[in-house]
Short mmCIF file of C-alpha atoms in Angstrom, two decimals:
data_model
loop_
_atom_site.label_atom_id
_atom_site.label_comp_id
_atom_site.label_asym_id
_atom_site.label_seq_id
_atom_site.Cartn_x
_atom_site.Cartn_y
_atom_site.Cartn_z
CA UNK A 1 12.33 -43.42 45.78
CA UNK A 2 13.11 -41.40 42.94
CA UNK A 3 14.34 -43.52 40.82
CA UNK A 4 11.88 -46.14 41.17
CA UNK A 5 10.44 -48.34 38.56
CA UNK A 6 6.85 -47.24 37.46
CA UNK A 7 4.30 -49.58 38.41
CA UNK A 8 1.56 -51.24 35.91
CA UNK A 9 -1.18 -48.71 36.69
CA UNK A 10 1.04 -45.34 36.25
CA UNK A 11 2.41 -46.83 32.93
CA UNK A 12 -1.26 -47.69 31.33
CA UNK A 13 -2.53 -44.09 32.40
CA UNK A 14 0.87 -42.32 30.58
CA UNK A 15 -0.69 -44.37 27.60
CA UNK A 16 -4.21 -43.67 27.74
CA UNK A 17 -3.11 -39.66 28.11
CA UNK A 18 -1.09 -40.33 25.19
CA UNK A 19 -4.14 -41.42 23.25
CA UNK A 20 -6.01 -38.60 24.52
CA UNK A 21 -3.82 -35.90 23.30
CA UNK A 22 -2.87 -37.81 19.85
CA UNK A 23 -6.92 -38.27 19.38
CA UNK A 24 -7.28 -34.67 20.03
CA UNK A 25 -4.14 -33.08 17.93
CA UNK A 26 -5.64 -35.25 15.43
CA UNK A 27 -7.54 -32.26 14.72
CA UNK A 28 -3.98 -30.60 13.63
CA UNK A 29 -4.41 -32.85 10.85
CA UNK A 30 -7.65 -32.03 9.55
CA UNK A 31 -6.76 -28.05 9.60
CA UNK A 32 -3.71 -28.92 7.80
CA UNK A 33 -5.63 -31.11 4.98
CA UNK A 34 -8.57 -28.09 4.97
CA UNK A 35 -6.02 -25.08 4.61
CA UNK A 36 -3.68 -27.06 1.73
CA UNK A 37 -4.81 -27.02 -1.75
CA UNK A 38 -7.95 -28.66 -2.56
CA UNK A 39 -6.81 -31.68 -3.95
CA UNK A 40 -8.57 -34.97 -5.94
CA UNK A 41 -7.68 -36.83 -2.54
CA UNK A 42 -9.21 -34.15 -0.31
CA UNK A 43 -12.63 -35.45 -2.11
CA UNK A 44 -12.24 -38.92 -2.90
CA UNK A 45 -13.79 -41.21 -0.35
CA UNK A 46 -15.17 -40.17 2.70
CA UNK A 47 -12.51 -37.99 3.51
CA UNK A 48 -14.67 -35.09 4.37
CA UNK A 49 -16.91 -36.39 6.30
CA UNK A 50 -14.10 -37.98 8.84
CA UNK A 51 -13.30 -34.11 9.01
CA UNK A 52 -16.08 -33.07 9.74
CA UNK A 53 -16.91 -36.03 12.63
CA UNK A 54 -13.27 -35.11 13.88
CA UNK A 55 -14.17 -31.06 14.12
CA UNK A 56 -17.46 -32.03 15.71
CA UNK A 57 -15.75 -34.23 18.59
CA UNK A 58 -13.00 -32.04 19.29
CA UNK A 59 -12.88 -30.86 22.61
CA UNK A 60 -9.77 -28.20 21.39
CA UNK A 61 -11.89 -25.93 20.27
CA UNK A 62 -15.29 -23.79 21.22
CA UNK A 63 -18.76 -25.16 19.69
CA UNK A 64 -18.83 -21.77 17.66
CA UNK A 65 -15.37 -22.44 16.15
CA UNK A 66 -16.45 -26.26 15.49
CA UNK A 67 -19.52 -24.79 13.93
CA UNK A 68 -17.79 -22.57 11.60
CA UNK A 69 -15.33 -24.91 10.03
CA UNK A 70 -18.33 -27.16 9.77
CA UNK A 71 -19.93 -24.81 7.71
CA UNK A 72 -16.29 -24.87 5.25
CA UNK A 73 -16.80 -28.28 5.07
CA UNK A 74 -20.07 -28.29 3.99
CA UNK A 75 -19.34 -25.10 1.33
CA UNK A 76 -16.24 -27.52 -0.31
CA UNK A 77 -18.97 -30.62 -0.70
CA UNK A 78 -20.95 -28.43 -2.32
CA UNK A 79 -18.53 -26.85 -4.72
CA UNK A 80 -16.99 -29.85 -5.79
CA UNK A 81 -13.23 -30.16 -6.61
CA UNK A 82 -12.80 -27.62 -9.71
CA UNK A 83 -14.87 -25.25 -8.39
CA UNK A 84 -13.17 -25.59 -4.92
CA UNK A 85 -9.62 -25.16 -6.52
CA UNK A 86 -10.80 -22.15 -8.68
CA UNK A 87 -11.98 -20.62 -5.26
CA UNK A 88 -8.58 -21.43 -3.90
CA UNK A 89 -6.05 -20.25 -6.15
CA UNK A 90 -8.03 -16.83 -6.05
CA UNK A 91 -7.66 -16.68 -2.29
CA UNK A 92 -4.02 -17.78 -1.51
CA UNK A 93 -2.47 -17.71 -4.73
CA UNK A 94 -2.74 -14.13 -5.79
CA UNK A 95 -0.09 -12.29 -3.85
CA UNK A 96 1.83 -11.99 -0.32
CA UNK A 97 -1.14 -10.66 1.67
CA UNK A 98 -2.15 -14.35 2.42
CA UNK A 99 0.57 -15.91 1.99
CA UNK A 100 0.33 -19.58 3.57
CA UNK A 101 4.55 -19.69 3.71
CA UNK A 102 5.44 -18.56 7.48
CA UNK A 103 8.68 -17.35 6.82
CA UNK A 104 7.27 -14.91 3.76
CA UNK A 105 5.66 -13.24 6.59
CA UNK A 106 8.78 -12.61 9.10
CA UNK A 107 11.39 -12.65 6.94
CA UNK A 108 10.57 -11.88 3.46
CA UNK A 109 12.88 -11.88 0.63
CA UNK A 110 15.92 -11.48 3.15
CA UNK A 111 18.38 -13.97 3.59
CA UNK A 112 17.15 -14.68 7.34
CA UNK A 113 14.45 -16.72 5.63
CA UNK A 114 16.92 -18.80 4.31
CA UNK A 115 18.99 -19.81 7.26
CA UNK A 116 15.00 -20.36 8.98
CA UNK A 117 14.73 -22.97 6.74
CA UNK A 118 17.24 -24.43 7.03
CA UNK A 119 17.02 -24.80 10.97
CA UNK A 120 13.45 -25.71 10.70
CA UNK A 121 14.50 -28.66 7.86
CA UNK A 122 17.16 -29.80 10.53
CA UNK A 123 13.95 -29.93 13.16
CA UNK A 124 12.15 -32.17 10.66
CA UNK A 125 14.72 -34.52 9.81
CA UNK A 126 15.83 -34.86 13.95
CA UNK A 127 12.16 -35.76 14.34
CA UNK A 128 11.91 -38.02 11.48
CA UNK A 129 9.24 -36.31 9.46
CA UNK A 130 10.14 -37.08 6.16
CA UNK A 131 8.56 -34.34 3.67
CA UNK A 132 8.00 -33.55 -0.40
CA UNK A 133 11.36 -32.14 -1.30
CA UNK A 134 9.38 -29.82 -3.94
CA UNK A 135 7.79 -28.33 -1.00
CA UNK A 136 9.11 -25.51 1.32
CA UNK A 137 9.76 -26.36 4.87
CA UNK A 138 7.70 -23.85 6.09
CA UNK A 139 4.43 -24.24 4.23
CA UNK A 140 1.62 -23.64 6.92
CA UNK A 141 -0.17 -27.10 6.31
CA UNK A 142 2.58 -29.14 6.07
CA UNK A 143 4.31 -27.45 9.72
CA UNK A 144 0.48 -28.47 10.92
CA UNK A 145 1.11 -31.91 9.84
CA UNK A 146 4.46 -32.17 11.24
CA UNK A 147 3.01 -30.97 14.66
CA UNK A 148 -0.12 -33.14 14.33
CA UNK A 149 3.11 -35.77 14.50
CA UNK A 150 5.17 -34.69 16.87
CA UNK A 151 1.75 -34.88 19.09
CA UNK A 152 1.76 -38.71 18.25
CA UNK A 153 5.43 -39.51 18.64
CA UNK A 154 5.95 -37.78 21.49
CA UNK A 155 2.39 -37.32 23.90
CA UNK A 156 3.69 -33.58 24.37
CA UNK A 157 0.54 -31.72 24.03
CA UNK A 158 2.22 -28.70 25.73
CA UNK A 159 5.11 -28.16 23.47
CA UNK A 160 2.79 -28.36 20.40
CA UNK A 161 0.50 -25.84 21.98
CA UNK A 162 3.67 -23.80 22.65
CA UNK A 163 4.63 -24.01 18.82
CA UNK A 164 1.85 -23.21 17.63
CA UNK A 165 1.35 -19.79 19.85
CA UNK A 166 5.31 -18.92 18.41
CA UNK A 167 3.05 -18.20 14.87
CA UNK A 168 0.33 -16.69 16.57
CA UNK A 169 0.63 -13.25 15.11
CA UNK A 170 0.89 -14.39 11.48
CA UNK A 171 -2.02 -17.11 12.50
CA UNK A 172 -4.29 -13.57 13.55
CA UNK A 173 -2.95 -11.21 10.51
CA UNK A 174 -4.01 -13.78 8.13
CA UNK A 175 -7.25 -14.69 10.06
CA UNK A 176 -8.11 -11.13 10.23
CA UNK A 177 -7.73 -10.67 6.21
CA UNK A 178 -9.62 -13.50 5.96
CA UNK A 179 -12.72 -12.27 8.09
CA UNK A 180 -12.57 -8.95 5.78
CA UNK A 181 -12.69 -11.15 2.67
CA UNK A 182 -15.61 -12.83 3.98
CA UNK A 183 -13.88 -16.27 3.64
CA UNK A 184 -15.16 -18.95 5.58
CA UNK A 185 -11.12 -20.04 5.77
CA UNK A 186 -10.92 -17.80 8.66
CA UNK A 187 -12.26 -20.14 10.96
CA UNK A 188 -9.07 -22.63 10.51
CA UNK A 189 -7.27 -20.10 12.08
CA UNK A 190 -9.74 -19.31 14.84
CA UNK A 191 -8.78 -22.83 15.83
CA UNK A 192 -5.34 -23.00 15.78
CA UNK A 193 -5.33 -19.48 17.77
CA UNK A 194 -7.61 -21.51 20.45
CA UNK A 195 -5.42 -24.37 20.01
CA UNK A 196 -2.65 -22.41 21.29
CA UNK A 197 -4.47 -20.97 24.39
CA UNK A 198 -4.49 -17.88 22.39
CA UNK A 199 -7.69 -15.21 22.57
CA UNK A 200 -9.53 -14.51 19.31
CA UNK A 201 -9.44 -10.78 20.61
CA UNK A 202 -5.77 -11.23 18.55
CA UNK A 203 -7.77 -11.24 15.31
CA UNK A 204 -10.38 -8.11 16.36
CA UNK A 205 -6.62 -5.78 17.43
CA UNK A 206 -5.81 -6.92 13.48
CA UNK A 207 -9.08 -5.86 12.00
CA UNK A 208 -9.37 -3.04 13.69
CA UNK A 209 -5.58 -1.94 12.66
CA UNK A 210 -6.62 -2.95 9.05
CA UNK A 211 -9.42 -0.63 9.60
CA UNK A 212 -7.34 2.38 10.71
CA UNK A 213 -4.90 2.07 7.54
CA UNK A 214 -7.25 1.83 5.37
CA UNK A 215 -9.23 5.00 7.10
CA UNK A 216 -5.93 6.44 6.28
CA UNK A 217 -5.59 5.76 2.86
CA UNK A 218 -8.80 6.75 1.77
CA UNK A 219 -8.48 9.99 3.62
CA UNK A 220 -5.15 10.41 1.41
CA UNK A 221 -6.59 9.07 -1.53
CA UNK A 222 -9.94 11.54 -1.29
CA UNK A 223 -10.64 14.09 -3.84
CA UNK A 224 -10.54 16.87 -1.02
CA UNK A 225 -7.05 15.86 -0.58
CA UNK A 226 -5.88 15.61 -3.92
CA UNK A 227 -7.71 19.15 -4.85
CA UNK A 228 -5.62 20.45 -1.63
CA UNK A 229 -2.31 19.33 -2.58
CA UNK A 230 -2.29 20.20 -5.82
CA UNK A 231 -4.13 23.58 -5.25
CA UNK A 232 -2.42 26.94 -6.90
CA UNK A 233 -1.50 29.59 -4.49
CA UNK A 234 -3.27 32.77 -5.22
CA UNK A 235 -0.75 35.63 -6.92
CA UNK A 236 -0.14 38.54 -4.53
CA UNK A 237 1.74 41.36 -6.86
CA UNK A 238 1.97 43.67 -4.12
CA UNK A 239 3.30 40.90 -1.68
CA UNK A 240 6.08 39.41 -4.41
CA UNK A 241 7.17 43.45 -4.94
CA UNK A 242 7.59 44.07 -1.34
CA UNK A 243 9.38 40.50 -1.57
CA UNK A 244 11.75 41.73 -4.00
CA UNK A 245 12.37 45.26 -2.72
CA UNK A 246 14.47 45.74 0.44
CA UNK A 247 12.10 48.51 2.08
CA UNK A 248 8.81 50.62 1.09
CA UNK A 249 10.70 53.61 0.73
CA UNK A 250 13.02 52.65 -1.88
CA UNK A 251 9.69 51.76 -3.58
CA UNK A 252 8.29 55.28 -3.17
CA UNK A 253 11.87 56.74 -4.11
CA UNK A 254 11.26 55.19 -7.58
CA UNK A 255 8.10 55.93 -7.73
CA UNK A 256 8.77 59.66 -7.40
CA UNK A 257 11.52 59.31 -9.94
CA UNK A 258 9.77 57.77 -12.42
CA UNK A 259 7.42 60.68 -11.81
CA UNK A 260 9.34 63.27 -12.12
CA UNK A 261 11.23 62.27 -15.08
CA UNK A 262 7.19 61.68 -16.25
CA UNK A 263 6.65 65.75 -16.04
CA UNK A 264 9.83 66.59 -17.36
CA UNK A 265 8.94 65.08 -20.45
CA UNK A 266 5.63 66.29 -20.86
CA UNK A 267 6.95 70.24 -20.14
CA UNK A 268 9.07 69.78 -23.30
CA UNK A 269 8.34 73.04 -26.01
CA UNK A 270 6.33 71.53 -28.92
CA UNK A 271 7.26 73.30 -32.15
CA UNK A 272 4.03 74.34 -33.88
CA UNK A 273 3.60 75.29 -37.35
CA UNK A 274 1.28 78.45 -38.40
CA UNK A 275 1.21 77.60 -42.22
CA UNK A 276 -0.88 81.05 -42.99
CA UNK A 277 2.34 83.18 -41.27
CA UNK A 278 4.92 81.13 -43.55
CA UNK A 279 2.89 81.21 -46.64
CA UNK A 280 2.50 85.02 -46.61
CA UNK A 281 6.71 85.43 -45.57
CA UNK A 282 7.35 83.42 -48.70
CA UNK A 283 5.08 84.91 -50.76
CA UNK A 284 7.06 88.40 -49.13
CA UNK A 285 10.35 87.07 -50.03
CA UNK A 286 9.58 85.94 -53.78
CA UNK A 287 8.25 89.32 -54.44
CA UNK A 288 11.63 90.96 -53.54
CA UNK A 289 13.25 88.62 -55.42
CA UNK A 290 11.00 89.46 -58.41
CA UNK A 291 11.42 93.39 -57.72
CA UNK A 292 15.35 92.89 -57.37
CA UNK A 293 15.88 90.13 -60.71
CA UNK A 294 13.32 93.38 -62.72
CA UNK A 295 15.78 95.90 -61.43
CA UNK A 296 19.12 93.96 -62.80
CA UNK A 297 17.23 93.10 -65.88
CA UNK A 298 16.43 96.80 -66.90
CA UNK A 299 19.91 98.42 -65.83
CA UNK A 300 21.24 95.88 -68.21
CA UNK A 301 19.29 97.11 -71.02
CA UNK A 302 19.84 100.32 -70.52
CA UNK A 303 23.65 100.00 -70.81
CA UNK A 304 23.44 97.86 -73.89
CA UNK A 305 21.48 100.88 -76.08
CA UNK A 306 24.28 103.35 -74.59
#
């Protein structure tokens, strides 16, 4: 019958798969303490090394993945907690690019990422997660440890998986950033990608797109490229006359103006002086002058003795 009662047996193994999934999404929990700020907590106690025992027995994620976040583990022991947060704050707290807010990601500044929040705080308080009112709803680690919860109150391994996989693009953009940093954070996000049922391959299409732009933008940013666009034309006279002129022949008419006004100038009579020829008419004209001013002078005298 359908609606018949479940019997002992059925109702212990519900439990004991409850237990099993909890156990394992316990590992939810540790990514979520890893990827927040290193706090005095994270190393007081033994707390790192029930990470580290939880990563090891976690049958989420592959032995290479398990290995790697190991190795995180190990690097935080060793810096100690200053050194740790120092590290930190020059990872995730220096700009968008790694961001650790989900919404900054989809939404950005727009006022989308407002009304997200306010549907995701509505999904918090309907589950009873009660979290830090100075902290945004959609902090990565603290939506880890809300889902790490859900996994406990509720047994549904599925619908977790199927949460986490709604992030997996941010999850593989900020893994792949990660990987080109070098960071040994990178492997959190391996294993929430696995978690998910998601390939890794999501974090190689990232790199290799990160690879492409920047290709891009040092090909822009070259010297070649530079020189080229700000390179001069070369000055072609002849080519920015012919531009200006309607045809060649109104170029040759003016030539052969210009020309010929040229040779009418230079046909012009130049008056020449001969200095010799104007000296010896002068000298001509005074003497007759001399001869005639004689003559008057003498005819006077005459007539004054008459």
């Amino acid at each position: 019958m359908s609606d018949a009662t479940p019997t002992v047996e059925n109702t212990n193994i519900e439990q004991t798969n409850i237990q099993s999934n909890s156990h394992d999404m316990k590992l939810l929990k540790v990514i979520s303490l890893l990827m927040d700020y290193p706090s005095h907590e994270l190393f007081a106690d033994d707390t790192l090394d029930v990470c580290k025992d939880l990563v090891k027995n976690s049958r989420l994620i592959s032995p290479a993945v398990r290995g790697e976040i190991a190795d995180l583990i190990d690097s935080l022991t060793n810096l100690g907690e200053l050194e740790a947060q120092a590290r930190y704050d020059s990872l995730f707290e220096r700009g968008r690019t790694l961001s650790l807010w989900l919404f900054e990601h989809v939404h950005g500044e727009s006022r989308d990422r407002g009304q997200a929040m306010v549907d995701l705080m509505a999904q918090y308080e309907q589950a009873g997660f009660a979290i830090d009112a100075k902290e945004l709803p959609d902090y990565l680690p603290m939506y880890l440890e809300f889902l790490a919860y859900q996994a406990v109150a509720t047994g549904d391994e599925m619908q977790v998986r199927m949460d986490i996989a709604d992030v997996s693009h941010i999850l593989a953009v900020l893994g792949a950033r990660l990987i080109d940093k070098q960071s040994e954070y990178a492997s959190l996000f391996k294993a929430l990608l696995q978690v998910a049922g998601q390939p890794l391959s999501l974090i190689d299409d990232e790199l290799a797109n990160m690879n492409k732009s920047e290709a891009v933008k040092l090909a822009e940013d070259s010297l070649e490229a530079i020189d080229s666009e700000w390179e001069e034309e070369m000055v072609d006279f002849l080519g920015a006359e012919q531009e200006r002129c309607p045809s060649n022949q109104t170029q040759q008419h003016i030539a052969q103006t210009l020309g010929q006004q040229a040779q009418h100038n230079s046909v012009a009579p130049v008056h020449w002086v001969d200095f010799d020829q104007t000296s010896s008419r002068a000298n001509s004209q005074s003497n007759e002058l001399q001869s005639q001013s004689n003559h008057l002078k003498n005819n006077t005298l005459k007539e004054g003795v008459q």
